[in-house]
């Protein structure tokens, strides 16, 4: 069992979840222990979701790795991150999109938004690339659209039409639907290609 952040990354690589060099680097540089409550720091490198309060969890590392490998964030991209929670995934994204990229993160619970802001404030080079919005991400975030890519960490029964609309042509959405992860490619304004991967577990996306 992993007892350091690097060991956690190694475990994800060995398991075949983490492959892309820029993502591997992000997992090594962004320390998961910085995103969990004080009393759970000792468990931060376990490949399990952990409670962060308000009935929410920091996602399981293998799920985050799997979804980011589908999303394949690139330098310079603008990415919408729905369900910011602890801010861990937003920080991983910010690391991967580089200093010309941006991450717009949406969280509906004020205390978690503030917690994520505090976690990210500790990362000097990442904090200016991330903006956390308090609100209902099921409607996306029109003000900053369009996005190169959209990723969600909470599951709905279907992919929000607003996300599809706020996505650039050629863009990608990776999001949970029920107990699946789906990847959607926007081929053109009306045409979307979807692929589904079964067997995950997510907290629900709650629409206000
Ligand atoms: N990537 C995060 C996952 C947090 S769990 C992490 O690793 O920490 C999912 C989060 O989605 C929770 O914080 C929950 O409050 C939030 N959420 C649920 N429905 C939402 C909605 N409609 N808009 C924004 N956030 C939402």
GROMACS .gro file of N, CA and C in nm, residues 9-177:
model
  507
    9UNK      N    1   0.139   0.742  -0.717
    9UNK     CA    2   0.154   0.757  -0.863
    9UNK      C    3   0.208   0.628  -0.924
   10UNK      N    4   0.309   0.570  -0.859
   10UNK     CA    5   0.367   0.444  -0.911
   10UNK      C    6   0.262   0.334  -0.918
   11UNK      N    7   0.177   0.327  -0.814
   11UNK     CA    8   0.072   0.225  -0.810
   11UNK      C    9  -0.028   0.243  -0.926
   12UNK      N   10  -0.060   0.369  -0.954
   12UNK     CA   11  -0.154   0.398  -1.063
   12UNK      C   12  -0.092   0.367  -1.200
   13UNK      N   13   0.038   0.388  -1.210
   13UNK     CA   14   0.108   0.354  -1.335
   13UNK      C   15   0.110   0.202  -1.351
   14UNK      N   16   0.149   0.133  -1.245
   14UNK     CA   17   0.155  -0.015  -1.249
   14UNK      C   18   0.020  -0.076  -1.280
   15UNK      N   19  -0.085  -0.019  -1.226
   15UNK     CA   20  -0.220  -0.069  -1.250
   15UNK      C   21  -0.272  -0.038  -1.390
   16UNK      N   22  -0.195   0.041  -1.464
   16UNK     CA   23  -0.234   0.074  -1.602
   16UNK      C   24  -0.331   0.190  -1.612
   17UNK      N   25  -0.356   0.259  -1.500
   17UNK     CA   26  -0.452   0.370  -1.502
   17UNK      C   27  -0.387   0.499  -1.552
   18UNK      N   28  -0.261   0.516  -1.518
   18UNK     CA   29  -0.190   0.640  -1.550
   18UNK      C   30  -0.082   0.608  -1.653
   19UNK      N   31  -0.084   0.681  -1.768
   19UNK     CA   32   0.008   0.649  -1.878
   19UNK      C   33   0.079   0.770  -1.935
   20UNK      N   34   0.006   0.882  -1.944
   20UNK     CA   35   0.057   0.998  -2.018
   20UNK      C   36   0.156   1.077  -1.933
   21UNK      N   37   0.278   1.104  -1.988
   21UNK     CA   38   0.382   1.169  -1.908
   21UNK      C   39   0.338   1.298  -1.838
   22UNK      N   40   0.261   1.384  -1.907
   22UNK     CA   41   0.221   1.511  -1.841
   22UNK      C   42   0.126   1.485  -1.724
   23UNK      N   43   0.045   1.381  -1.735
   23UNK     CA   44  -0.045   1.348  -1.623
   23UNK      C   45   0.033   1.283  -1.508
   24UNK      N   46   0.129   1.199  -1.543
   24UNK     CA   47   0.213   1.137  -1.439
   24UNK      C   48   0.284   1.247  -1.360
   25UNK      N   49   0.337   1.344  -1.431
   25UNK     CA   50   0.406   1.455  -1.365
   25UNK      C   51   0.311   1.531  -1.273
   26UNK      N   52   0.188   1.556  -1.320
   26UNK     CA   53   0.090   1.627  -1.237
   26UNK      C   54   0.059   1.548  -1.109
   27UNK      N   55   0.040   1.416  -1.122
   27UNK     CA   56   0.012   1.334  -1.004
   27UNK      C   57   0.130   1.335  -0.906
   28UNK      N   58   0.252   1.348  -0.958
   28UNK     CA   59   0.368   1.351  -0.869
   28UNK      C   60   0.381   1.487  -0.800
   29UNK      N   61   0.351   1.593  -0.872
   29UNK     CA   62   0.373   1.729  -0.819
   29UNK      C   63   0.260   1.776  -0.726
   30UNK      N   64   0.137   1.733  -0.754
   30UNK     CA   65   0.023   1.775  -0.672
   30UNK      C   66   0.001   1.666  -0.566
   31UNK      N   67   0.026   1.701  -0.440
   31UNK     CA   68   0.025   1.602  -0.333
   31UNK      C   69  -0.117   1.583  -0.279
   32UNK      N   70  -0.172   1.461  -0.291
   32UNK     CA   71  -0.310   1.438  -0.249
   32UNK      C   72  -0.334   1.471  -0.101
   33UNK      N   73  -0.227   1.458  -0.019
   33UNK     CA   74  -0.242   1.488   0.124
   33UNK      C   75  -0.277   1.635   0.148
   34UNK      N   76  -0.242   1.721   0.053
   34UNK     CA   77  -0.275   1.864   0.066
   34UNK      C   78  -0.424   1.891   0.046
   35UNK      N   79  -0.500   1.787   0.006
   35UNK     CA   80  -0.641   1.806  -0.031
   35UNK      C   81  -0.737   1.725   0.056
   36UNK      N   82  -0.685   1.665   0.163
   36UNK     CA   83  -0.773   1.590   0.253
   36UNK      C   84  -0.771   1.654   0.391
   37UNK      N   85  -0.876   1.632   0.472
   37UNK     CA   86  -0.878   1.689   0.607
   37UNK      C   87  -0.760   1.638   0.690
   38UNK      N   88  -0.717   1.723   0.784
   38UNK     CA   89  -0.601   1.696   0.869
   38UNK      C   90  -0.598   1.553   0.923
   39UNK      N   91  -0.712   1.509   0.979
   39UNK     CA   92  -0.713   1.378   1.047
   39UNK      C   93  -0.702   1.262   0.949
   40UNK      N   94  -0.716   1.287   0.818
   40UNK     CA   95  -0.709   1.178   0.720
   40UNK      C   96  -0.579   1.180   0.639
   41UNK      N   97  -0.488   1.270   0.677
   41UNK     CA   98  -0.363   1.284   0.600
   41UNK      C   99  -0.290   1.150   0.588
   42UNK      N  100  -0.296   1.071   0.697
   42UNK     CA  101  -0.226   0.942   0.695
   42UNK      C  102  -0.284   0.846   0.591
   43UNK      N  103  -0.407   0.867   0.551
   43UNK     CA  104  -0.473   0.779   0.453
   43UNK      C  105  -0.471   0.834   0.311
   44UNK      N  106  -0.408   0.952   0.296
   44UNK     CA  107  -0.421   1.026   0.169
   44UNK      C  108  -0.369   0.947   0.048
   45UNK      N  109  -0.275   0.854   0.071
   45UNK     CA  110  -0.212   0.786  -0.043
   45UNK      C  111  -0.275   0.649  -0.070
   46UNK      N  112  -0.384   0.621   0.001
   46UNK     CA  113  -0.458   0.498  -0.026
   46UNK      C  114  -0.545   0.519  -0.149
   47UNK      N  115  -0.559   0.414  -0.228
   47UNK     CA  116  -0.637   0.426  -0.351
   47UNK      C  117  -0.787   0.408  -0.322
   48UNK      N  118  -0.838   0.499  -0.240
   48UNK     CA  119  -0.980   0.497  -0.202
   48UNK      C  120  -1.032   0.640  -0.195
   49UNK      N  121  -1.166   0.658  -0.213
   49UNK     CA  122  -1.222   0.790  -0.187
   49UNK      C  123  -1.217   0.816  -0.036
   50UNK      N  124  -1.208   0.941   0.006
   50UNK     CA  125  -1.206   0.974   0.149
   50UNK      C  126  -1.307   1.086   0.175
   51UNK      N  127  -1.369   1.084   0.294
   51UNK     CA  128  -1.468   1.188   0.324
   51UNK      C  129  -1.404   1.326   0.339
   52UNK      N  130  -1.468   1.428   0.281
   52UNK     CA  131  -1.419   1.567   0.295
   52UNK      C  132  -1.524   1.655   0.361
   53UNK      N  133  -1.629   1.591   0.418
   53UNK     CA  134  -1.735   1.667   0.484
   53UNK      C  135  -1.854   1.687   0.391
   54UNK      N  136  -1.968   1.722   0.452
   54UNK     CA  137  -2.091   1.752   0.377
   54UNK      C  138  -2.135   1.635   0.288
   55UNK      N  139  -2.109   1.513   0.337
   55UNK     CA  140  -2.144   1.390   0.265
   55UNK      C  141  -2.073   1.375   0.132
   56UNK      N  142  -1.963   1.444   0.114
   56UNK     CA  143  -1.890   1.437  -0.013
   56UNK      C  144  -1.755   1.369   0.008
   57UNK      N  145  -1.692   1.329  -0.103
   57UNK     CA  146  -1.562   1.263  -0.093
   57UNK      C  147  -1.464   1.323  -0.192
   58UNK      N  148  -1.335   1.311  -0.159
   58UNK     CA  149  -1.232   1.331  -0.260
   58UNK      C  150  -1.232   1.201  -0.339
   59UNK      N  151  -1.234   1.211  -0.471
   59UNK     CA  152  -1.252   1.094  -0.556
   59UNK      C  153  -1.140   0.992  -0.538
   60UNK      N  154  -1.173   0.868  -0.575
   60UNK     CA  155  -1.072   0.761  -0.570
   60UNK      C  156  -0.963   0.790  -0.675
   61UNK      N  157  -0.836   0.778  -0.637
   61UNK     CA  158  -0.728   0.808  -0.732
   61UNK      C  159  -0.739   0.735  -0.865
   62UNK      N  160  -0.775   0.606  -0.863
   62UNK     CA  161  -0.779   0.535  -0.992
   62UNK      C  162  -0.889   0.590  -1.082
   63UNK      N  163  -0.997   0.637  -1.023
   63UNK     CA  164  -1.105   0.697  -1.104
   63UNK      C  165  -1.059   0.830  -1.164
   64UNK      N  166  -0.992   0.911  -1.084
   64UNK     CA  167  -0.942   1.039  -1.134
   64UNK      C  168  -0.841   1.015  -1.247
   65UNK      N  169  -0.750   0.918  -1.225
   65UNK     CA  170  -0.650   0.886  -1.328
   65UNK      C  171  -0.717   0.838  -1.455
   66UNK      N  172  -0.814   0.748  -1.441
   66UNK     CA  173  -0.885   0.693  -1.556
   66UNK      C  174  -0.955   0.803  -1.635
   67UNK      N  175  -1.024   0.892  -1.563
   67UNK     CA  176  -1.100   0.998  -1.632
   67UNK      C  177  -1.007   1.101  -1.696
   68UNK      N  178  -0.896   1.134  -1.629
   68UNK     CA  179  -0.804   1.232  -1.688
   68UNK      C  180  -0.733   1.173  -1.809
   69UNK      N  181  -0.708   1.042  -1.809
   69UNK     CA  182  -0.648   0.978  -1.927
   69UNK      C  183  -0.745   0.980  -2.046
   70UNK      N  184  -0.875   0.977  -2.018
   70UNK     CA  185  -0.973   0.990  -2.127
   70UNK      C  186  -0.979   1.135  -2.175
   71UNK      N  187  -0.972   1.228  -2.082
   71UNK     CA  188  -0.985   1.371  -2.114
   71UNK      C  189  -0.862   1.422  -2.189
   72UNK      N  190  -0.745   1.372  -2.150
   72UNK     CA  191  -0.616   1.415  -2.204
   72UNK      C  192  -0.602   1.567  -2.217
   73UNK      N  193  -0.604   1.637  -2.102
   73UNK     CA  194  -0.587   1.782  -2.104
   73UNK      C  195  -0.452   1.820  -2.166
   74UNK      N  196  -0.452   1.928  -2.247
   74UNK     CA  197  -0.331   1.972  -2.317
   74UNK      C  198  -0.293   2.113  -2.274
   75UNK      N  199  -0.164   2.149  -2.287
   75UNK     CA  200  -0.121   2.283  -2.254
   75UNK      C  201  -0.205   2.388  -2.328
   76UNK      N  202  -0.244   2.492  -2.256
   76UNK     CA  203  -0.315   2.604  -2.316
   76UNK      C  204  -0.466   2.589  -2.318
   77UNK      N  205  -0.518   2.473  -2.279
   77UNK     CA  206  -0.663   2.453  -2.287
   77UNK      C  207  -0.738   2.522  -2.172
   78UNK      N  208  -0.866   2.554  -2.202
   78UNK     CA  209  -0.957   2.604  -2.099
   78UNK      C  210  -1.054   2.491  -2.064
   79UNK      N  211  -1.052   2.449  -1.939
   79UNK     CA  212  -1.127   2.331  -1.897
   79UNK      C  213  -1.226   2.365  -1.787
   80UNK      N  214  -1.347   2.312  -1.801
   80UNK     CA  215  -1.450   2.328  -1.698
   80UNK      C  216  -1.452   2.202  -1.611
   81UNK      N  217  -1.434   2.221  -1.478
   81UNK     CA  218  -1.428   2.111  -1.382
   81UNK      C  219  -1.551   2.120  -1.292
   82UNK      N  220  -1.643   2.027  -1.307
   82UNK     CA  221  -1.770   2.036  -1.233
   82UNK      C  222  -1.771   1.946  -1.110
   83UNK      N  223  -1.797   2.004  -0.994
   83UNK     CA  224  -1.790   1.930  -0.868
   83UNK      C  225  -1.648   1.933  -0.814
   84UNK      N  226  -1.604   2.052  -0.776
   84UNK     CA  227  -1.463   2.074  -0.739
   84UNK      C  228  -1.422   2.000  -0.613
   85UNK      N  229  -1.515   1.988  -0.518
   85UNK     CA  230  -1.487   1.917  -0.393
   85UNK      C  231  -1.362   1.970  -0.326
   86UNK      N  232  -1.263   1.883  -0.306
   86UNK     CA  233  -1.139   1.921  -0.239
   86UNK      C  234  -1.051   2.012  -0.322
   87UNK      N  235  -1.072   2.011  -0.454
   87UNK     CA  236  -0.985   2.088  -0.544
   87UNK      C  237  -0.871   2.007  -0.602
   88UNK      N  238  -0.860   1.880  -0.562
   88UNK     CA  239  -0.747   1.797  -0.608
   88UNK      C  240  -0.745   1.784  -0.761
   89UNK      N  241  -0.859   1.746  -0.816
   89UNK     CA  242  -0.862   1.727  -0.962
   89UNK      C  243  -0.840   1.861  -1.036
   90UNK      N  244  -0.894   1.969  -0.982
   90UNK     CA  245  -0.873   2.101  -1.044
   90UNK      C  246  -0.724   2.134  -1.047
   91UNK      N  247  -0.652   2.099  -0.938
   91UNK     CA  248  -0.508   2.126  -0.932
   91UNK      C  249  -0.433   2.038  -1.033
   92UNK      N  250  -0.474   1.912  -1.045
   92UNK     CA  251  -0.411   1.823  -1.145
   92UNK      C  252  -0.432   1.878  -1.285
   93UNK      N  253  -0.552   1.924  -1.312
   93UNK     CA  254  -0.583   1.983  -1.443
   93UNK      C  255  -0.497   2.107  -1.467
   94UNK      N  256  -0.490   2.193  -1.365
   94UNK     CA  257  -0.416   2.319  -1.380
   94UNK      C  258  -0.268   2.291  -1.407
   95UNK      N  259  -0.215   2.187  -1.343
   95UNK     CA  260  -0.076   2.151  -1.368
   95UNK      C  261  -0.058   2.110  -1.514
   96UNK      N  262  -0.154   2.034  -1.567
   96UNK     CA  263  -0.141   1.979  -1.701
   96UNK      C  264  -0.163   2.084  -1.810
   97UNK      N  265  -0.253   2.180  -1.789
   97UNK     CA  266  -0.278   2.280  -1.894
   97UNK      C  267  -0.170   2.387  -1.899
   98UNK      N  268  -0.083   2.391  -1.799
   98UNK     CA  269   0.031   2.483  -1.803
   98UNK      C  270  -0.007   2.629  -1.780
   99UNK      N  271   0.092   2.718  -1.794
   99UNK     CA  272   0.067   2.857  -1.755
   99UNK      C  273  -0.020   2.934  -1.855
  100UNK      N  274  -0.043   2.878  -1.972
  100UNK     CA  275  -0.133   2.945  -2.067
  100UNK      C  276  -0.275   2.887  -2.062
  101UNK      N  277  -0.292   2.784  -1.982
  101UNK     CA  278  -0.423   2.720  -1.971
  101UNK      C  279  -0.503   2.776  -1.855
  102UNK      N  280  -0.632   2.739  -1.851
  102UNK     CA  281  -0.718   2.784  -1.741
  102UNK      C  282  -0.813   2.673  -1.699
  103UNK      N  283  -0.843   2.672  -1.570
  103UNK     CA  284  -0.941   2.578  -1.517
  103UNK      C  285  -1.051   2.658  -1.448
  104UNK      N  286  -1.174   2.641  -1.497
  104UNK     CA  287  -1.290   2.700  -1.431
  104UNK      C  288  -1.356   2.586  -1.357
  105UNK      N  289  -1.362   2.596  -1.224
  105UNK     CA  290  -1.414   2.488  -1.142
  105UNK      C  291  -1.544   2.534  -1.075
  106UNK      N  292  -1.645   2.448  -1.074
  106UNK     CA  293  -1.774   2.486  -1.014
  106UNK      C  294  -1.808   2.390  -0.900
  107UNK      N  295  -1.841   2.448  -0.784
  107UNK     CA  296  -1.878   2.368  -0.667
  107UNK      C  297  -2.003   2.430  -0.604
  108UNK      N  298  -2.100   2.347  -0.565
  108UNK     CA  299  -2.227   2.402  -0.515
  108UNK      C  300  -2.229   2.424  -0.364
  109UNK      N  301  -2.136   2.362  -0.291
  109UNK     CA  302  -2.135   2.378  -0.144
  109UNK      C  303  -2.030   2.482  -0.105
  110UNK      N  304  -2.078   2.589  -0.044
  110UNK     CA  305  -1.990   2.703  -0.016
  110UNK      C  306  -1.866   2.664   0.066
  111UNK      N  307  -1.888   2.583   0.172
  111UNK     CA  308  -1.776   2.546   0.259
  111UNK      C  309  -1.669   2.467   0.183
  112UNK      N  310  -1.714   2.383   0.088
  112UNK     CA  311  -1.617   2.305   0.009
  112UNK      C  312  -1.545   2.396  -0.090
  113UNK      N  313  -1.618   2.489  -0.148
  113UNK     CA  314  -1.554   2.586  -0.239
  113UNK      C  315  -1.442   2.659  -0.164
  114UNK      N  316  -1.473   2.703  -0.040
  114UNK     CA  317  -1.374   2.776   0.037
  114UNK      C  318  -1.256   2.687   0.076
  115UNK      N  319  -1.287   2.560   0.106
  115UNK     CA  320  -1.182   2.464   0.140
  115UNK      C  321  -1.091   2.442   0.018
  116UNK      N  322  -1.151   2.426  -0.099
  116UNK     CA  323  -1.071   2.406  -0.221
  116UNK      C  324  -0.984   2.529  -0.249
  117UNK      N  325  -1.041   2.648  -0.227
  117UNK     CA  326  -0.961   2.771  -0.245
  117UNK      C  327  -0.838   2.769  -0.154
  118UNK      N  328  -0.858   2.726  -0.028
  118UNK     CA  329  -0.745   2.721   0.067
  118UNK      C  330  -0.641   2.619   0.022
  119UNK      N  331  -0.688   2.502  -0.023
  119UNK     CA  332  -0.594   2.398  -0.068
  119UNK      C  333  -0.510   2.448  -0.185
  120UNK      N  334  -0.577   2.515  -0.278
  120UNK     CA  335  -0.508   2.556  -0.401
  120UNK      C  336  -0.416   2.675  -0.376
  121UNK      N  337  -0.451   2.756  -0.275
  121UNK     CA  338  -0.367   2.872  -0.242
  121UNK      C  339  -0.225   2.829  -0.208
  122UNK      N  340  -0.209   2.705  -0.164
  122UNK     CA  341  -0.076   2.653  -0.130
  122UNK      C  342   0.010   2.624  -0.252
  123UNK      N  343  -0.049   2.629  -0.370
  123UNK     CA  344   0.025   2.601  -0.494
  123UNK      C  345   0.042   2.730  -0.574
  124UNK      N  346   0.151   2.801  -0.542
  124UNK     CA  347   0.182   2.932  -0.601
  124UNK      C  348   0.165   2.935  -0.753
  125UNK      N  349   0.221   2.833  -0.819
  125UNK     CA  350   0.224   2.835  -0.966
  125UNK      C  351   0.090   2.792  -1.027
  126UNK      N  352   0.004   2.731  -0.949
  126UNK     CA  353  -0.123   2.683  -1.005
  126UNK      C  354  -0.240   2.776  -0.977
  127UNK      N  355  -0.230   2.849  -0.866
  127UNK     CA  356  -0.350   2.919  -0.817
  127UNK      C  357  -0.407   3.022  -0.914
  128UNK      N  358  -0.320   3.085  -0.993
  128UNK     CA  359  -0.370   3.186  -1.088
  128UNK      C  360  -0.435   3.125  -1.212
  129UNK      N  361  -0.418   2.995  -1.229
  129UNK     CA  362  -0.479   2.929  -1.346
  129UNK      C  363  -0.618   2.874  -1.314
  130UNK      N  364  -0.654   2.877  -1.184
  130UNK     CA  365  -0.779   2.815  -1.141
  130UNK      C  366  -0.874   2.921  -1.086
  131UNK      N  367  -0.998   2.915  -1.130
  131UNK     CA  368  -1.100   3.001  -1.070
  131UNK      C  369  -1.213   2.910  -1.023
  132UNK      N  370  -1.245   2.918  -0.894
  132UNK     CA  371  -1.353   2.833  -0.842
  132UNK      C  372  -1.479   2.918  -0.827
  133UNK      N  373  -1.586   2.869  -0.890
  133UNK     CA  374  -1.714   2.939  -0.890
  133UNK      C  375  -1.808   2.867  -0.795
  134UNK      N  376  -1.880   2.939  -0.710
  134UNK     CA  377  -1.984   2.878  -0.627
  134UNK      C  378  -2.113   2.875  -0.707
  135UNK      N  379  -2.166   2.755  -0.732
  135UNK     CA  380  -2.290   2.750  -0.810
  135UNK      C  381  -2.325   2.609  -0.853
  136UNK      N  382  -2.432   2.601  -0.931
  136UNK     CA  383  -2.481   2.473  -0.981
  136UNK      C  384  -2.419   2.443  -1.117
  137UNK      N  385  -2.325   2.351  -1.116
  137UNK     CA  386  -2.252   2.317  -1.238
  137UNK      C  387  -2.331   2.233  -1.336
  138UNK      N  388  -2.450   2.187  -1.297
  138UNK     CA  389  -2.529   2.107  -1.391
  138UNK      C  390  -2.571   2.192  -1.511
  139UNK      N  391  -2.563   2.323  -1.494
  139UNK     CA  392  -2.592   2.414  -1.607
  139UNK      C  393  -2.464   2.463  -1.673
  140UNK      N  394  -2.353   2.402  -1.637
  140UNK     CA  395  -2.224   2.449  -1.689
  140UNK      C  396  -2.190   2.584  -1.630
  141UNK      N  397  -2.113   2.663  -1.704
  141UNK     CA  398  -2.083   2.800  -1.661
  141UNK      C  399  -2.068   2.885  -1.787
  142UNK      N  400  -2.182   2.939  -1.826
  142UNK     CA  401  -2.196   3.011  -1.953
  142UNK      C  402  -2.094   3.126  -1.968
  143UNK      N  403  -2.069   3.195  -1.856
  143UNK     CA  404  -1.987   3.317  -1.860
  143UNK      C  405  -1.849   3.297  -1.922
  144UNK      N  406  -1.792   3.176  -1.906
  144UNK     CA  407  -1.656   3.151  -1.956
  144UNK      C  408  -1.655   3.061  -2.078
  145UNK      N  409  -1.773   3.019  -2.127
  145UNK     CA  410  -1.781   2.928  -2.241
  145UNK      C  411  -1.732   3.000  -2.368
  146UNK      N  412  -1.687   2.927  -2.471
  146UNK     CA  413  -1.681   2.782  -2.480
  146UNK      C  414  -1.554   2.722  -2.419
  147UNK      N  415  -1.563   2.594  -2.386
  147UNK     CA  416  -1.452   2.521  -2.325
  147UNK      C  417  -1.392   2.420  -2.423
  148UNK      N  418  -1.262   2.398  -2.409
  148UNK     CA  419  -1.197   2.292  -2.488
  148UNK      C  420  -1.242   2.156  -2.437
  149UNK      N  421  -1.255   2.146  -2.306
  149UNK     CA  422  -1.291   2.019  -2.244
  149UNK      C  423  -1.372   2.043  -2.117
  150UNK      N  424  -1.457   1.945  -2.083
  150UNK     CA  425  -1.539   1.953  -1.962
  150UNK      C  426  -1.530   1.819  -1.889
  151UNK      N  427  -1.508   1.826  -1.758
  151UNK     CA  428  -1.503   1.702  -1.678
  151UNK      C  429  -1.590   1.721  -1.554
  152UNK      N  430  -1.661   1.616  -1.515
  152UNK     CA  431  -1.746   1.623  -1.397
  152UNK      C  432  -1.710   1.509  -1.301
  153UNK      N  433  -1.733   1.534  -1.171
  153UNK     CA  434  -1.698   1.436  -1.069
  153UNK      C  435  -1.821   1.383  -0.996
  154UNK      N  436  -1.940   1.426  -1.038
  154UNK     CA  437  -2.064   1.382  -0.974
  154UNK      C  438  -2.159   1.334  -1.085
  155UNK      N  439  -2.235   1.229  -1.053
  155UNK     CA  440  -2.311   1.159  -1.158
  155UNK      C  441  -2.456   1.206  -1.169
  156UNK      N  442  -2.501   1.225  -1.294
  156UNK     CA  443  -2.640   1.254  -1.324
  156UNK      C  444  -2.696   1.136  -1.405
  157UNK      N  445  -2.823   1.146  -1.444
  157UNK     CA  446  -2.883   1.041  -1.527
  157UNK      C  447  -2.850   1.059  -1.674
  158UNK      N  448  -2.811   1.180  -1.708
  158UNK     CA  449  -2.773   1.206  -1.847
  158UNK      C  450  -2.674   1.321  -1.850
  159UNK      N  451  -2.605   1.335  -1.963
  159UNK     CA  452  -2.511   1.446  -1.978
  159UNK      C  453  -2.591   1.574  -2.002
  160UNK      N  454  -2.558   1.676  -1.924
  160UNK     CA  455  -2.630   1.803  -1.934
  160UNK      C  456  -2.621   1.861  -2.075
  161UNK      N  457  -2.735   1.897  -2.134
  161UNK     CA  458  -2.734   1.962  -2.265
  161UNK      C  459  -2.652   2.092  -2.262
  162UNK      N  460  -2.651   2.160  -2.146
  162UNK     CA  461  -2.575   2.285  -2.134
  162UNK      C  462  -2.425   2.259  -2.154
  163UNK      N  463  -2.376   2.146  -2.103
  163UNK     CA  464  -2.233   2.114  -2.120
  163UNK      C  465  -2.202   2.096  -2.268
  164UNK      N  466  -2.290   2.024  -2.337
  164UNK     CA  467  -2.267   1.997  -2.480
  164UNK      C  468  -2.263   2.127  -2.558
  165UNK      N  469  -2.350   2.218  -2.518
  165UNK     CA  470  -2.358   2.346  -2.586
  165UNK      C  471  -2.235   2.432  -2.557
  166UNK      N  472  -2.186   2.427  -2.433
  166UNK     CA  473  -2.074   2.513  -2.393
  166UNK      C  474  -1.938   2.456  -2.434
  167UNK      N  475  -1.941   2.342  -2.503
  167UNK     CA  476  -1.817   2.278  -2.547
  167UNK      C  477  -1.783   2.322  -2.689
  168UNK      N  478  -1.654   2.346  -2.715
  168UNK     CA  479  -1.610   2.379  -2.851
  168UNK      C  480  -1.627   2.258  -2.942
  169UNK      N  481  -1.646   2.282  -3.070
  169UNK     CA  482  -1.643   2.171  -3.166
  169UNK      C  483  -1.503   2.111  -3.163
  170UNK      N  484  -1.498   1.978  -3.161
  170UNK     CA  485  -1.369   1.910  -3.146
  170UNK      C  486  -1.336   1.884  -3.000
  171UNK      N  487  -1.419   1.936  -2.910
  171UNK     CA  488  -1.395   1.922  -2.767
  171UNK      C  489  -1.445   1.789  -2.711
  172UNK      N  490  -1.412   1.766  -2.585
  172UNK     CA  491  -1.441   1.638  -2.521
  172UNK      C  492  -1.504   1.661  -2.383
  173UNK      N  493  -1.607   1.582  -2.351
  173UNK     CA  494  -1.663   1.579  -2.216
  173UNK      C  495  -1.633   1.441  -2.157
  174UNK      N  496  -1.584   1.437  -2.035
  174UNK     CA  497  -1.571   1.311  -1.962
  174UNK      C  498  -1.651   1.327  -1.833
  175UNK      N  499  -1.751   1.242  -1.813
  175UNK     CA  500  -1.838   1.261  -1.697
  175UNK      C  501  -1.904   1.130  -1.657
  176UNK      N  502  -1.940   1.120  -1.528
  176UNK     CA  503  -2.013   1.001  -1.484
  176UNK      C  504  -2.161   1.011  -1.520
  177UNK      N  505  -2.215   0.900  -1.565
  177UNK     CA  506  -2.360   0.888  -1.583
  177UNK      C  507  -2.398   0.759  -1.512
   0.00000   0.00000   0.00000
